[in-house]
Amino acid sequence: MPLDFTLDSDPVLSVAAPDRAAPLRRDADSLSGGWAEARIMRVDQRNRFAVEAAGDGRQRILLEPAASFADAPPDDAVFLGRTDAGRHIWAVTVDSLPEDPAVSTLRRCGADLVDGHGSLASQAVALLGWHRDNVRGREPQHHPRRTDAGWAIEDAFHGGPEYPRTDPAVICLVHDGGRRVLLARQPIWPEGMYSHVAGFVEAGESLEGCVRREVEEEVGVVVDRVRYLGSQPWPFPRSLMVGFHAIGDPEAPIILEDEEISGARWFDVEQVRDALDGRGELVVPQPVSIAHVMLRSWVAAVDRDGDA
């Protein structure tokens, strides 16, 4: 029977953030009253934010007293939720950040953040980026008005509220049902780096249909037994990565028809295991991504079940 498996852990950006407290988004009085004890996350135009040590090699987002930033919630701040202690959490875009404390990005530090802070940062980066996109190229008098504490806008040109958009994309670990996995690379990646086939879902397309289409389009391989693994927010700028695994024939010819793919090949589990441990010539995605978790989970399943 072909190898089957699930993710051995949640992707780090999928670990639940503090309570989003969605009902408070329209409660202006409660938000205003909670500002004095609230905390705020500053994010610059490059999606960087300040972090601080949290012990055991982990980091956490630096959440500053909101009252030190402004006397009341600014119009351009977005409400993210509340801490376990009940303090409100906000995020705001700033022009610059001090280099001390440390400044980082989700790509660089996401895997090292304490549980929930990766999801919190994903939420802030995606939401603030959505607002930046909505005013790009517009004169100030034509900017939409923010409502629901930053979770909606009212645009005079379109009428009615508009809400943040999420673009679904699939990412698929293609394996042979046993010890081999098919990985591809893009020309802009570092030398030796390979990852899974991925692509955006088209209009009127199912997730499974997108998996089959993307794999065949990018590497020329027809896959079967498409199975869901898990998902992860990827706010670059506003994607949701939906992970799958599927079975392909390693004897089928690899045909690179997509200009985004510069190479693809089958790798043995030993090569992938070495790459996950930082050895060998193969380079795989960093632990912050669901792609890394998918590979790690597949290797664990092969070690457990062999060529089942």
mmCIF file of C-alpha atoms in Angstrom:
data_model
loop_
_atom_site.group_PDB
_atom_site.id
_atom_site.type_symbol
_atom_site.label_atom_id
_atom_site.label_comp_id
_atom_site.label_asym_id
_atom_site.label_seq_id
_atom_site.Cartn_x
_atom_site.Cartn_y
_atom_site.Cartn_z
ATOM 1 C CA MET A 1 0.000 0.000 0.000
ATOM 2 C CA PRO A 2 1.419 3.447 -0.888
ATOM 3 C CA LEU A 3 2.871 5.499 1.933
ATOM 4 C CA ASP A 4 0.404 7.826 3.640
ATOM 5 C CA PHE A 5 1.142 10.433 6.300
ATOM 6 C CA THR A 6 0.021 13.600 8.086
ATOM 7 C CA LEU A 7 1.967 16.596 9.354
ATOM 8 C CA ASP A 8 3.905 15.816 12.520
ATOM 9 C CA SER A 9 3.250 19.331 13.894
ATOM 10 C CA ASP A 10 1.452 22.527 13.007
ATOM 11 C CA PRO A 11 3.453 24.921 10.797
ATOM 12 C CA VAL A 12 4.855 27.647 13.035
ATOM 13 C CA LEU A 13 2.819 30.422 11.387
ATOM 14 C CA SER A 14 -0.368 28.396 11.920
ATOM 15 C CA VAL A 15 -0.083 28.090 15.708
ATOM 16 C CA ALA A 16 -3.017 30.109 16.998
ATOM 17 C CA ALA A 17 -2.325 33.735 17.865
ATOM 18 C CA PRO A 18 -3.810 35.410 20.940
ATOM 19 C CA ASP A 19 -7.592 35.816 20.899
ATOM 20 C CA ARG A 20 -8.585 37.834 17.805
ATOM 21 C CA ALA A 21 -11.605 39.171 19.732
ATOM 22 C CA ALA A 22 -13.494 39.882 16.505
ATOM 23 C CA PRO A 23 -16.639 41.218 18.265
ATOM 24 C CA LEU A 24 -14.580 44.133 19.628
ATOM 25 C CA ARG A 25 -13.745 45.429 16.144
ATOM 26 C CA ARG A 26 -17.017 47.343 16.009
ATOM 27 C CA ASP A 27 -17.055 48.326 19.678
ATOM 28 C CA ALA A 28 -15.388 51.738 19.523
ATOM 29 C CA ASP A 29 -16.038 52.474 23.203
ATOM 30 C CA SER A 30 -14.344 49.276 24.411
ATOM 31 C CA LEU A 31 -11.394 49.791 22.081
ATOM 32 C CA SER A 32 -10.963 53.371 23.215
ATOM 33 C CA GLY A 33 -11.290 52.363 26.876
ATOM 34 C CA GLY A 34 -8.713 49.610 26.501
ATOM 35 C CA TRP A 35 -6.104 51.815 24.826
ATOM 36 C CA ALA A 36 -4.430 52.911 28.075
ATOM 37 C CA GLU A 37 -3.353 49.312 28.828
ATOM 38 C CA ALA A 38 -3.036 48.179 25.221
ATOM 39 C CA ARG A 39 0.116 47.036 23.443
ATOM 40 C CA ILE A 40 1.191 48.003 19.931
ATOM 41 C CA MET A 41 3.348 46.346 17.275
ATOM 42 C CA ARG A 42 5.210 48.646 14.906
ATOM 43 C CA VAL A 43 5.795 47.390 11.340
ATOM 44 C CA ASP A 44 7.855 49.324 8.799
ATOM 45 C CA GLN A 45 7.362 49.562 5.032
ATOM 46 C CA ARG A 46 9.637 46.514 4.542
ATOM 47 C CA ASN A 47 7.456 44.395 6.866
ATOM 48 C CA ARG A 48 10.105 44.427 9.583
ATOM 49 C CA PHE A 49 9.272 44.539 13.285
ATOM 50 C CA ALA A 50 11.153 44.601 16.580
ATOM 51 C CA VAL A 51 11.757 41.403 18.534
ATOM 52 C CA GLU A 52 13.211 40.609 21.947
ATOM 53 C CA ALA A 53 14.650 37.530 23.619
ATOM 54 C CA ALA A 54 12.128 35.193 25.245
ATOM 55 C CA GLY A 55 14.526 32.568 26.660
ATOM 56 C CA ASP A 56 15.608 29.133 25.398
ATOM 57 C CA GLY A 57 16.747 30.683 22.113
ATOM 58 C CA ARG A 58 13.225 31.860 21.294
ATOM 59 C CA GLN A 59 12.111 35.371 20.442
ATOM 60 C CA ARG A 60 8.891 37.301 20.762
ATOM 61 C CA ILE A 61 7.454 40.352 19.076
ATOM 62 C CA LEU A 62 8.195 43.529 20.984
ATOM 63 C CA LEU A 63 4.771 44.828 21.996
ATOM 64 C CA GLU A 64 5.144 48.366 23.307
ATOM 65 C CA PRO A 65 2.711 50.317 25.514
ATOM 66 C CA ALA A 66 0.229 51.809 23.073
ATOM 67 C CA ALA A 67 -0.141 54.971 25.157
ATOM 68 C CA SER A 68 3.504 55.809 24.430
ATOM 69 C CA PHE A 69 2.629 55.908 20.717
ATOM 70 C CA ALA A 70 -0.581 57.958 20.809
ATOM 71 C CA ASP A 71 -3.259 59.142 23.225
ATOM 72 C CA ALA A 72 -5.992 57.161 21.428
ATOM 73 C CA PRO A 73 -6.201 54.509 18.698
ATOM 74 C CA PRO A 74 -4.932 56.168 15.487
ATOM 75 C CA ASP A 75 -7.100 55.927 12.396
ATOM 76 C CA ASP A 76 -4.407 53.918 10.605
ATOM 77 C CA ALA A 77 -3.871 51.363 13.395
ATOM 78 C CA VAL A 78 -5.370 47.860 13.104
ATOM 79 C CA PHE A 79 -6.724 45.822 15.994
ATOM 80 C CA LEU A 80 -5.182 42.342 16.243
ATOM 81 C CA GLY A 81 -6.892 40.962 19.362
ATOM 82 C CA ARG A 82 -5.995 40.703 23.011
ATOM 83 C CA THR A 83 -3.377 39.007 25.144
ATOM 84 C CA ASP A 84 -4.096 36.249 27.642
ATOM 85 C CA ALA A 85 -4.154 38.990 30.274
ATOM 86 C CA GLY A 86 -6.873 40.819 28.335
ATOM 87 C CA ARG A 87 -4.756 43.694 27.005
ATOM 88 C CA HIS A 88 -5.664 44.822 23.510
ATOM 89 C CA ILE A 89 -3.058 44.378 20.750
ATOM 90 C CA TRP A 90 -2.748 46.788 17.833
ATOM 91 C CA ALA A 91 -0.396 47.150 14.867
ATOM 92 C CA VAL A 92 0.601 50.229 12.926
ATOM 93 C CA THR A 93 2.843 51.031 9.972
ATOM 94 C CA VAL A 94 5.801 53.305 10.746
ATOM 95 C CA ASP A 95 8.404 54.897 8.488
ATOM 96 C CA SER A 96 11.372 53.423 10.334
ATOM 97 C CA LEU A 97 12.383 51.256 13.271
ATOM 98 C CA PRO A 98 15.380 51.556 15.588
ATOM 99 C CA GLU A 99 18.035 48.888 15.122
ATOM 100 C CA ASP A 100 18.101 48.314 18.887
ATOM 101 C CA PRO A 101 16.231 46.229 19.946
ATOM 102 C CA ALA A 102 16.693 43.718 17.159
ATOM 103 C CA VAL A 103 14.644 44.179 13.993
ATOM 104 C CA SER A 104 13.638 41.182 11.923
ATOM 105 C CA THR A 105 11.122 39.771 9.448
ATOM 106 C CA LEU A 106 8.837 36.755 9.420
ATOM 107 C CA ARG A 107 11.075 34.967 6.924
ATOM 108 C CA ARG A 108 14.139 35.418 9.136
ATOM 109 C CA CYS A 109 12.770 34.863 12.629
ATOM 110 C CA GLY A 110 9.365 33.197 12.211
ATOM 111 C CA ALA A 111 10.593 29.737 13.208
ATOM 112 C CA ASP A 112 12.147 31.141 16.398
ATOM 113 C CA LEU A 113 9.125 33.083 17.653
ATOM 114 C CA VAL A 114 7.231 31.855 20.702
ATOM 115 C CA ASP A 115 3.993 30.018 20.005
ATOM 116 C CA GLY A 116 1.340 32.257 18.524
ATOM 117 C CA HIS A 117 3.611 35.177 17.678
ATOM 118 C CA GLY A 118 4.227 33.920 14.147
ATOM 119 C CA SER A 119 0.495 33.945 13.524
ATOM 120 C CA LEU A 120 0.206 37.368 15.175
ATOM 121 C CA ALA A 121 2.919 38.764 12.913
ATOM 122 C CA SER A 122 1.295 37.151 9.849
ATOM 123 C CA GLN A 123 -1.961 38.848 10.748
ATOM 124 C CA ALA A 124 -0.313 42.264 11.155
ATOM 125 C CA VAL A 125 1.814 42.070 8.002
ATOM 126 C CA ALA A 126 -1.086 40.888 5.838
ATOM 127 C CA LEU A 127 -3.578 43.430 7.162
ATOM 128 C CA LEU A 128 -1.249 46.425 7.002
ATOM 129 C CA GLY A 129 -0.096 45.381 3.528
ATOM 130 C CA TRP A 130 -3.711 45.205 2.365
ATOM 131 C CA HIS A 131 -4.254 48.797 3.496
ATOM 132 C CA ARG A 132 -1.087 49.970 1.733
ATOM 133 C CA ASP A 133 -2.261 48.336 -1.496
ATOM 134 C CA ASN A 134 -5.628 50.057 -1.243
ATOM 135 C CA VAL A 135 -4.130 53.556 -1.238
ATOM 136 C CA ARG A 136 -1.251 52.994 -3.679
ATOM 137 C CA GLY A 137 -1.524 55.409 -6.610
ATOM 138 C CA ARG A 138 -4.475 57.306 -5.113
ATOM 139 C CA GLU A 139 -4.611 60.916 -4.029
ATOM 140 C CA PRO A 140 -5.197 61.283 -0.251
ATOM 141 C CA GLN A 141 -8.732 62.596 -0.787
ATOM 142 C CA HIS A 142 -9.565 59.342 -2.580
ATOM 143 C CA HIS A 143 -8.296 57.001 0.128
ATOM 144 C CA PRO A 144 -10.963 54.619 1.473
ATOM 145 C CA ARG A 145 -12.112 55.070 5.055
ATOM 146 C CA ARG A 146 -11.084 52.362 7.502
ATOM 147 C CA THR A 147 -13.792 50.778 9.630
ATOM 148 C CA ASP A 148 -14.065 47.839 12.049
ATOM 149 C CA ALA A 149 -10.743 48.751 13.668
ATOM 150 C CA GLY A 150 -8.935 48.256 10.369
ATOM 151 C CA TRP A 151 -10.725 45.058 9.295
ATOM 152 C CA ALA A 152 -12.840 46.723 6.616
ATOM 153 C CA ILE A 153 -12.848 49.774 4.378
ATOM 154 C CA GLU A 154 -15.556 51.872 2.817
ATOM 155 C CA ASP A 155 -14.649 53.033 -0.659
ATOM 156 C CA ALA A 156 -16.713 55.865 -2.150
ATOM 157 C CA PHE A 157 -15.979 54.583 -5.662
ATOM 158 C CA HIS A 158 -17.266 51.047 -5.100
ATOM 159 C CA GLY A 159 -19.831 51.485 -2.341
ATOM 160 C CA GLY A 160 -20.383 49.177 0.608
ATOM 161 C CA PRO A 161 -17.721 47.614 2.825
ATOM 162 C CA GLU A 162 -14.727 45.705 1.520
ATOM 163 C CA TYR A 163 -12.775 43.162 3.542
ATOM 164 C CA PRO A 164 -9.203 41.806 3.438
ATOM 165 C CA ARG A 165 -8.602 39.338 0.642
ATOM 166 C CA THR A 166 -6.756 36.045 0.985
ATOM 167 C CA ASP A 167 -5.327 34.351 -2.102
ATOM 168 C CA PRO A 168 -5.292 30.527 -1.787
ATOM 169 C CA ALA A 169 -2.266 28.705 -3.168
ATOM 170 C CA VAL A 170 -1.520 24.989 -3.136
ATOM 171 C CA ILE A 171 1.818 23.367 -2.334
ATOM 172 C CA CYS A 172 2.245 19.654 -2.985
ATOM 173 C CA LEU A 173 4.786 17.063 -1.883
ATOM 174 C CA VAL A 174 4.928 14.641 -4.804
ATOM 175 C CA HIS A 175 6.319 11.223 -3.837
ATOM 176 C CA ASP A 176 6.421 7.763 -5.355
ATOM 177 C CA GLY A 177 4.498 6.113 -2.528
ATOM 178 C CA GLY A 178 7.791 5.064 -0.981
ATOM 179 C CA ARG A 179 11.262 6.545 -0.540
ATOM 180 C CA ARG A 180 11.503 9.155 -3.307
ATOM 181 C CA VAL A 181 10.187 12.702 -3.549
ATOM 182 C CA LEU A 182 9.990 15.028 -6.548
ATOM 183 C CA LEU A 183 11.297 18.547 -5.902
ATOM 184 C CA ALA A 184 11.730 21.538 -8.221
ATOM 185 C CA ARG A 185 13.659 24.774 -8.160
ATOM 186 C CA GLN A 186 13.249 28.329 -9.387
ATOM 187 C CA PRO A 187 16.153 30.115 -11.066
ATOM 188 C CA ILE A 188 16.203 32.909 -8.470
ATOM 189 C CA TRP A 189 16.763 30.518 -5.547
ATOM 190 C CA PRO A 190 20.158 29.897 -3.927
ATOM 191 C CA GLU A 191 22.325 27.223 -5.509
ATOM 192 C CA GLY A 192 21.150 23.720 -4.614
ATOM 193 C CA MET A 193 17.780 24.775 -3.197
ATOM 194 C CA TYR A 194 14.722 22.701 -4.139
ATOM 195 C CA SER A 195 11.166 22.680 -2.857
ATOM 196 C CA HIS A 196 7.671 21.455 -3.691
ATOM 197 C CA VAL A 197 5.585 22.490 -6.670
ATOM 198 C CA ALA A 198 3.234 25.321 -5.703
ATOM 199 C CA GLY A 199 0.855 27.688 -7.428
ATOM 200 C CA PHE A 200 -2.217 29.870 -7.050
ATOM 201 C CA VAL A 201 -5.741 28.522 -7.334
ATOM 202 C CA GLU A 202 -7.539 29.780 -10.428
ATOM 203 C CA ALA A 203 -11.122 30.994 -10.603
ATOM 204 C CA GLY A 204 -13.642 28.154 -10.499
ATOM 205 C CA GLU A 205 -10.971 25.596 -9.551
ATOM 206 C CA SER A 206 -10.900 23.172 -6.626
ATOM 207 C CA LEU A 207 -7.790 22.837 -4.473
ATOM 208 C CA GLU A 208 -7.243 19.258 -5.642
ATOM 209 C CA GLY A 209 -7.731 20.291 -9.253
ATOM 210 C CA CYS A 210 -5.148 23.015 -8.798
ATOM 211 C CA VAL A 211 -2.653 20.475 -7.428
ATOM 212 C CA ARG A 212 -3.022 18.246 -10.471
ATOM 213 C CA ARG A 213 -2.833 21.159 -12.908
ATOM 214 C CA GLU A 214 0.163 22.868 -11.308
ATOM 215 C CA VAL A 215 2.241 19.687 -11.054
ATOM 216 C CA GLU A 216 1.542 18.729 -14.641
ATOM 217 C CA GLU A 217 2.127 22.256 -15.933
ATOM 218 C CA GLU A 218 5.373 22.814 -14.042
ATOM 219 C CA VAL A 219 7.091 19.418 -14.223
ATOM 220 C CA GLY A 220 4.978 17.375 -16.642
ATOM 221 C CA VAL A 221 4.062 14.677 -14.121
ATOM 222 C CA VAL A 222 0.502 13.415 -13.641
ATOM 223 C CA VAL A 223 -0.315 12.805 -9.962
ATOM 224 C CA ASP A 224 -2.894 10.666 -8.200
ATOM 225 C CA ARG A 225 -4.210 10.186 -4.645
ATOM 226 C CA VAL A 226 -4.155 13.894 -3.776
ATOM 227 C CA ARG A 227 -4.462 14.206 0.013
ATOM 228 C CA TYR A 228 -4.731 17.281 2.257
ATOM 229 C CA LEU A 229 -1.999 17.874 4.848
ATOM 230 C CA GLY A 230 -2.512 21.305 6.426
ATOM 231 C CA SER A 231 -2.313 25.030 5.784
ATOM 232 C CA GLN A 232 -0.300 28.076 6.711
ATOM 233 C CA PRO A 233 -0.768 31.829 6.303
ATOM 234 C CA TRP A 234 1.926 33.306 4.073
ATOM 235 C CA PRO A 235 1.466 37.101 4.110
ATOM 236 C CA PHE A 236 3.668 37.893 1.109
ATOM 237 C CA PRO A 237 1.474 39.675 0.439
ATOM 238 C CA ARG A 238 -1.709 37.792 1.468
ATOM 239 C CA SER A 239 -1.554 34.115 0.580
ATOM 240 C CA LEU A 240 -2.813 31.011 2.326
ATOM 241 C CA MET A 241 -0.613 28.017 1.528
ATOM 242 C CA VAL A 242 -2.670 24.817 1.457
ATOM 243 C CA GLY A 243 -0.481 21.718 1.690
ATOM 244 C CA PHE A 244 -1.106 18.373 -0.030
ATOM 245 C CA HIS A 245 0.771 15.231 -0.895
ATOM 246 C CA ALA A 246 0.203 13.151 -4.010
ATOM 247 C CA ILE A 247 1.735 10.185 -5.807
ATOM 248 C CA GLY A 248 3.604 10.459 -9.083
ATOM 249 C CA ASP A 249 5.466 8.003 -11.286
ATOM 250 C CA PRO A 250 9.263 8.431 -10.977
ATOM 251 C CA GLU A 251 9.670 6.790 -14.400
ATOM 252 C CA ALA A 252 7.541 9.450 -16.102
ATOM 253 C CA PRO A 253 9.566 12.031 -18.033
ATOM 254 C CA ILE A 254 10.034 15.402 -16.341
ATOM 255 C CA ILE A 255 9.007 18.163 -18.731
ATOM 256 C CA LEU A 256 9.701 21.743 -17.682
ATOM 257 C CA GLU A 257 7.156 23.880 -19.485
ATOM 258 C CA ASP A 258 6.820 26.627 -16.899
ATOM 259 C CA GLU A 259 9.459 29.367 -17.157
ATOM 260 C CA GLU A 260 9.383 29.741 -13.372
ATOM 261 C CA ILE A 261 10.925 26.273 -12.967
ATOM 262 C CA SER A 262 14.567 25.812 -13.918
ATOM 263 C CA GLY A 263 14.967 22.206 -12.770
ATOM 264 C CA ALA A 264 13.236 19.259 -11.125
ATOM 265 C CA ARG A 265 14.399 15.832 -10.003
ATOM 266 C CA TRP A 266 13.612 12.941 -7.714
ATOM 267 C CA PHE A 267 15.472 12.740 -4.397
ATOM 268 C CA ASP A 268 15.899 9.771 -2.090
ATOM 269 C CA VAL A 269 14.802 10.040 1.528
ATOM 270 C CA GLU A 270 18.445 9.901 2.670
ATOM 271 C CA GLN A 271 19.237 13.045 0.673
ATOM 272 C CA VAL A 272 16.248 14.855 2.148
ATOM 273 C CA ARG A 273 17.118 13.738 5.677
ATOM 274 C CA ASP A 274 20.647 15.087 5.251
ATOM 275 C CA ALA A 275 19.299 18.387 3.913
ATOM 276 C CA LEU A 276 16.959 18.775 6.893
ATOM 277 C CA ASP A 277 20.003 18.295 9.140
ATOM 278 C CA GLY A 278 22.032 20.827 7.168
ATOM 279 C CA ARG A 279 24.229 18.293 5.383
ATOM 280 C CA GLY A 280 24.805 17.480 1.721
ATOM 281 C CA GLU A 281 24.336 19.494 -1.450
ATOM 282 C CA LEU A 282 20.527 19.661 -1.349
ATOM 283 C CA VAL A 283 19.107 22.800 0.297
ATOM 284 C CA VAL A 284 15.483 22.739 1.453
ATOM 285 C CA PRO A 285 13.118 25.487 2.675
ATOM 286 C CA GLN A 286 13.623 26.930 6.139
ATOM 287 C CA PRO A 287 11.601 25.745 9.189
ATOM 288 C CA VAL A 288 9.353 28.828 9.029
ATOM 289 C CA SER A 289 7.573 27.382 5.980
ATOM 290 C CA ILE A 290 4.998 24.627 5.668
ATOM 291 C CA ALA A 291 7.243 23.176 2.937
ATOM 292 C CA HIS A 292 9.819 22.275 5.598
ATOM 293 C CA VAL A 293 7.208 20.650 7.846
ATOM 294 C CA MET A 294 5.884 18.615 4.912
ATOM 295 C CA LEU A 295 9.341 17.255 4.109
ATOM 296 C CA ARG A 296 10.113 16.496 7.744
ATOM 297 C CA SER A 297 6.790 14.696 8.168
ATOM 298 C CA TRP A 298 7.343 12.650 4.999
ATOM 299 C CA VAL A 299 10.815 11.562 6.148
ATOM 300 C CA ALA A 300 9.380 10.529 9.520
ATOM 301 C CA ALA A 301 6.671 8.485 7.774
ATOM 302 C CA VAL A 302 9.220 6.721 5.563
ATOM 303 C CA ASP A 303 11.348 5.941 8.621
ATOM 304 C CA ARG A 304 8.285 4.585 10.401
ATOM 305 C CA ASP A 305 6.575 2.667 7.615
ATOM 306 C CA GLY A 306 9.342 2.061 5.084
ATOM 307 C CA ASP A 307 8.129 1.066 1.625
ATOM 308 C CA ALA A 308 4.652 0.218 2.908
#
